[in-house]
Amino acid sequence: MTQCMEDIRNHTLAYDPFLFAPGGRQTTDPLEAIGTDYDTCRTYCGDSSNSFNWSAFSPQFTGWLLPFLALLAQLPYESDGTWHDFMSLMLTTGSPLLAMYSLTLTILNSRYLKQCLDEAFPGESVRLGALKKNILRILKISQQEPFQLENLDAYPNEAEGGRLKDVERHWWHEAQIAVANKERRFTASLAAQAVSVIIAFSFTWVDAFGSEHIGTTVTAFGLATALCWSWVAIIVLGWFFAGVSISNHPISEAIRQASRLQRNAKPRLASFTAPEELGYFALSRRIAGDVERAGPLYNYAKAFVWTYNVDHLITTLHAHILRQQGTNALSPAPSAGATSITFPEPIPLINLPHSTGAGAPTIAASSHLSLPEVDPEGENKSSYRYFHSEYLGKIGWKRSVRQRMFWSAISAIVLNTSTVGAAFWLDFLTPSIGLGCRSGGILVYWMTSYIVWLLMVSSAWISNHWSVRAAAQHIKKDRSPGNLYLLGAVAVILRLVGKGLAILNSIWIIMHCLFEFTGFYNRCFCLTNRGTSPWLWLDDATIRSLNNTQETWFGLAVLTGVMCMGYIAFMGLWTRANLQ
């Protein structure tokens, strides 16, 4: 293909080709010509690509793509098994927007948690400060693992006068230690891999913008690949700053460890793993879906339930501590300039008529349907507890959940546009300017990541709404579950389609990069644009068009670098200032 283009430009073939100068005007001067039309290219060169050249493929693959693929190994998977770890990788690669959204939402949730604790426990005492620190660390990590609350209305035991006993304070301390021991830290392996990626990528950039390669199309398309994958560094370092656990079930392990050391001190807090035989299904799939999934990536789906658990637990502890201090007020007077948070009354729970009585064992109430407890002999006690119907509509949407979701979405969109979007515009503005195979391939990846994000977030919202409706219908003894089943089926379908598209999108972006490096796109169809004056770039070595082409490359590269480094620095400083 390259030799054929040179022959067309130099008039060495027995025909008079249509040649174009910069700006799209026709010319007969081969030294001025930079392009020809698609029909001339296809007629005399065919539509085949260049043959595979290992010496060209190897430096591009190892310099532009391999460092980011290696960095994917540092993502915090920690889900429920190999398959779900694989899905975490596919969802992250297939929709960087979803991963950035989940990361930002996790950080904003942690900030919300700290605000709640500061408002609920404004005292400066050492014991109160230690309790706040312990609760903050535990509930921050609890975003990673689904958990539920037992009946907190009976906690602490009224026989103790509603006092938070020292042994229970010690329980929180021991649980916090267990969680802290499992927190992910900046290990030597992560540091070594990060440094190697930075060094390799820096050498590639220096070489790309050196005098020998500056202005070449190989540099342009390799740079577009790097911009397209630069989100990996943001997400890997972002999860480090947000704080995640290296354990699949950090809360379960913390509860077990603290309860072994502090007998009879366990608060009504439990990890949530619903028995499969008691699950709620639509289309043979669990309706709850990613709400029940462990792992940081799935935090986007657990925001509703997590917010309720945080509100309920802090409100209850707040009320009991104030009662211990001799006051009945549920909300302390906010300090001057402080954001006022109104704490609700502890949510009342009711027993359904078929309950076996007050002495029957009960299981924790959660924003999803509570499940009956099964005793060691396997007998189903059928003792349910549900939220009172007047509170059902508030679950998952109380207090700034929508606001945190909105700002998480804005942040994710800006970062996604600064990385994948910048890669698209770099390919789009590189001659021949317009939508072609290279820019079109990235555009498909970019738009599909938006679709996956919308599908997964919508599925999580519908799943949460389904749980509220299901609980309300059960309380009202509604025997017409048709609409409820349809709602659950929609949640399942959206989730399955979203994950399927994420897998396909992950495969596509890898194939797109390989097509670029192997020369598959070096064919007439991919090197031309179907505009009013389609033309093909002739010179594969040096761009001799408008000077602003190189300025565009440099500008987009600087934009992406500044956004990535700025976001990482902001997260590091902001989390240190707000979450410590």
Coordinates of C-alpha atoms in Angstrom, one line a residue, residues 156-353:
P156 CA -28.1 -1.1 73.5
N157 CA -30.1 -3.3 75.8
E158 CA -32.6 -1.3 77.8
A159 CA -31.6 -3.3 80.8
E160 CA -28.4 -1.3 80.7
G161 CA -30.4 1.9 80.7
G162 CA -29.6 2.6 77.1
R163 CA -26.0 3.1 77.8
L164 CA -23.3 2.2 75.3
K165 CA -21.3 -0.2 77.3
D166 CA -17.5 -0.1 77.4
V167 CA -17.3 -3.6 76.1
E168 CA -19.3 -2.5 73.0
R169 CA -16.9 0.4 72.4
H170 CA -14.1 -2.1 72.6
W171 CA -15.9 -4.2 70.0
W172 CA -15.9 -1.3 67.5
H173 CA -12.2 -0.8 68.3
E174 CA -11.4 -4.5 67.6
A175 CA -13.5 -4.5 64.4
Q176 CA -11.7 -1.4 63.2
I177 CA -8.3 -3.0 63.8
A178 CA -9.4 -6.1 61.8
V179 CA -10.5 -3.8 58.9
A180 CA -7.3 -1.7 59.0
N181 CA -5.2 -4.8 58.8
K182 CA -6.9 -5.7 55.5
E183 CA -6.7 -2.2 54.0
R184 CA -4.9 -2.0 50.7
R185 CA -1.7 -0.1 51.0
F186 CA 0.9 1.2 48.5
T187 CA 2.9 -2.0 48.3
A188 CA 6.3 -2.5 46.8
S189 CA 4.7 -4.4 43.9
L190 CA 2.3 -1.6 43.1
A191 CA 5.2 1.0 43.4
A192 CA 7.5 -1.1 41.1
Q193 CA 4.8 -1.6 38.5
A194 CA 3.8 2.1 38.6
V195 CA 7.4 3.3 38.3
S196 CA 8.1 0.9 35.4
V197 CA 4.9 2.1 33.6
I198 CA 5.9 5.7 34.1
I199 CA 9.5 5.2 32.9
A200 CA 8.4 3.1 29.8
F201 CA 5.7 5.6 28.9
S202 CA 8.0 8.6 29.4
F203 CA 10.6 7.1 27.0
T204 CA 7.9 6.5 24.5
W205 CA 6.6 10.1 24.6
V206 CA 10.1 11.5 24.3
D207 CA 10.8 9.3 21.3
A208 CA 7.4 10.1 19.8
F209 CA 7.9 13.9 20.0
G210 CA 11.6 13.7 19.0
S211 CA 12.9 15.2 15.8
E212 CA 12.8 11.8 14.0
H213 CA 9.2 10.9 14.7
I214 CA 7.5 14.3 15.2
G215 CA 4.6 14.7 12.8
T216 CA 4.4 11.0 11.7
T217 CA 1.0 9.3 11.5
V218 CA 2.5 6.4 13.5
T219 CA 3.1 8.8 16.3
A220 CA -0.4 10.3 16.0
F221 CA -2.2 7.0 16.1
G222 CA 0.0 5.6 18.9
L223 CA -0.6 8.7 20.9
A224 CA -4.4 8.3 20.4
T225 CA -4.1 4.7 21.8
A226 CA -2.3 6.0 24.9
L227 CA -4.8 8.7 25.5
C228 CA -7.6 6.2 25.2
W229 CA -6.2 4.0 27.9
S230 CA -4.9 6.7 30.3
W231 CA -7.9 6.3 32.5
V232 CA -6.3 3.1 33.9
A233 CA -3.8 5.2 35.9
I234 CA -6.6 7.4 37.3
I235 CA -8.7 4.4 38.5
V236 CA -5.8 2.4 40.0
L237 CA -4.5 5.3 42.0
G238 CA -8.0 6.6 42.7
W239 CA -9.0 3.3 44.5
F240 CA -5.8 3.5 46.5
F241 CA -6.7 7.0 47.8
A242 CA -10.4 6.0 48.3
G243 CA -9.4 3.1 50.5
V244 CA -10.3 -0.5 49.7
S245 CA -9.8 -3.8 51.4
I246 CA -7.7 -6.7 50.1
S247 CA -10.3 -9.0 51.5
N248 CA -13.4 -10.2 49.6
H249 CA -15.5 -9.9 52.8
P250 CA -13.8 -7.4 55.1
I251 CA -16.9 -6.7 57.3
S252 CA -17.7 -10.4 57.8
E253 CA -14.1 -11.1 58.9
A254 CA -14.1 -8.0 61.2
I255 CA -17.3 -9.1 62.9
R256 CA -16.0 -12.6 63.5
Q257 CA -12.6 -11.4 64.8
A258 CA -14.1 -8.7 67.1
S259 CA -16.8 -11.0 68.4
R260 CA -14.2 -13.6 69.3
L261 CA -12.3 -11.0 71.4
Q262 CA -15.3 -9.2 72.8
R263 CA -18.0 -11.7 73.7
N264 CA -21.6 -10.5 74.0
A265 CA -20.6 -7.1 72.6
K266 CA -21.5 -7.5 69.0
P267 CA -23.8 -4.7 67.7
R268 CA -26.7 -5.6 65.4
L269 CA -24.5 -5.6 62.3
A270 CA -24.1 -8.5 59.9
S271 CA -22.8 -9.2 56.5
F272 CA -25.4 -10.0 54.0
T273 CA -25.5 -13.2 51.9
A274 CA -29.0 -14.3 51.1
P275 CA -29.6 -18.1 50.8
E276 CA -30.1 -18.9 47.1
E277 CA -33.3 -20.9 47.8
L278 CA -34.8 -17.8 49.4
G279 CA -33.7 -15.4 46.7
Y280 CA -36.0 -13.4 44.5
F281 CA -35.7 -14.2 40.8
A282 CA -36.8 -12.9 37.4
L283 CA -35.9 -14.7 34.2
S284 CA -33.9 -17.2 36.3
R285 CA -31.6 -14.3 37.6
R286 CA -31.5 -12.7 41.0
I287 CA -33.2 -9.3 40.9
A288 CA -30.9 -7.7 43.4
G289 CA -28.0 -8.4 41.2
D290 CA -24.9 -6.2 41.8
V291 CA -26.4 -4.9 45.0
E292 CA -25.4 -8.2 46.6
R293 CA -22.0 -8.3 45.0
A294 CA -18.8 -7.8 46.9
G295 CA -16.1 -5.7 45.3
P296 CA -15.4 -1.9 45.0
L297 CA -16.5 -1.7 41.3
Y298 CA -20.0 -2.6 42.4
N299 CA -20.3 0.3 44.9
Y300 CA -22.4 2.2 42.3
A301 CA -25.2 -0.3 42.9
K302 CA -24.9 -0.5 46.7
A303 CA -25.2 3.3 47.3
F304 CA -28.9 3.1 48.1
V305 CA -28.6 0.3 50.7
W306 CA -25.4 1.6 52.2
T307 CA -26.8 5.1 52.7
Y308 CA -29.8 3.7 54.6
N309 CA -27.5 1.5 56.8
V310 CA -25.3 4.5 57.6
D311 CA -28.2 6.7 58.5
H312 CA -29.9 4.1 60.6
L313 CA -26.8 3.0 62.5
I314 CA -25.5 6.5 63.2
T315 CA -28.9 7.8 64.2
T316 CA -29.4 5.0 66.6
L317 CA -26.0 5.3 68.2
H318 CA -26.4 9.0 68.3
A319 CA -29.7 8.7 70.2
H320 CA -28.4 6.3 72.7
I321 CA -25.2 8.2 73.4
L322 CA -27.2 11.4 74.0
R323 CA -29.5 9.5 76.2
Q324 CA -26.4 8.3 78.1
Q325 CA -25.4 12.0 78.5
G326 CA -28.9 12.8 79.9
T327 CA -30.5 14.5 76.9
N328 CA -33.4 13.5 74.7
A329 CA -32.4 15.7 71.8
L330 CA -31.8 13.8 68.6
S331 CA -29.9 16.6 66.8
P332 CA -27.1 18.6 68.3
A333 CA -27.1 22.3 67.7
P334 CA -24.9 22.9 64.6
S335 CA -21.9 25.0 65.0
A336 CA -21.7 28.4 63.2
G337 CA -21.2 27.9 59.5
A338 CA -21.7 24.1 59.8
T339 CA -24.0 22.2 57.5
S340 CA -27.0 21.2 59.4
I341 CA -28.1 17.5 59.1
T342 CA -31.4 16.6 60.6
F343 CA -31.4 13.1 62.0
P344 CA -34.7 11.2 61.8
E345 CA -36.2 9.1 64.5
P346 CA -35.0 5.5 64.5
I347 CA -37.2 3.8 61.9
P348 CA -39.8 1.5 63.6
L349 CA -40.0 -2.1 62.5
I350 CA -43.2 -4.2 62.6
N351 CA -43.8 -7.9 62.7
L352 CA -46.0 -9.4 60.1
P353 CA -49.1 -11.2 61.2

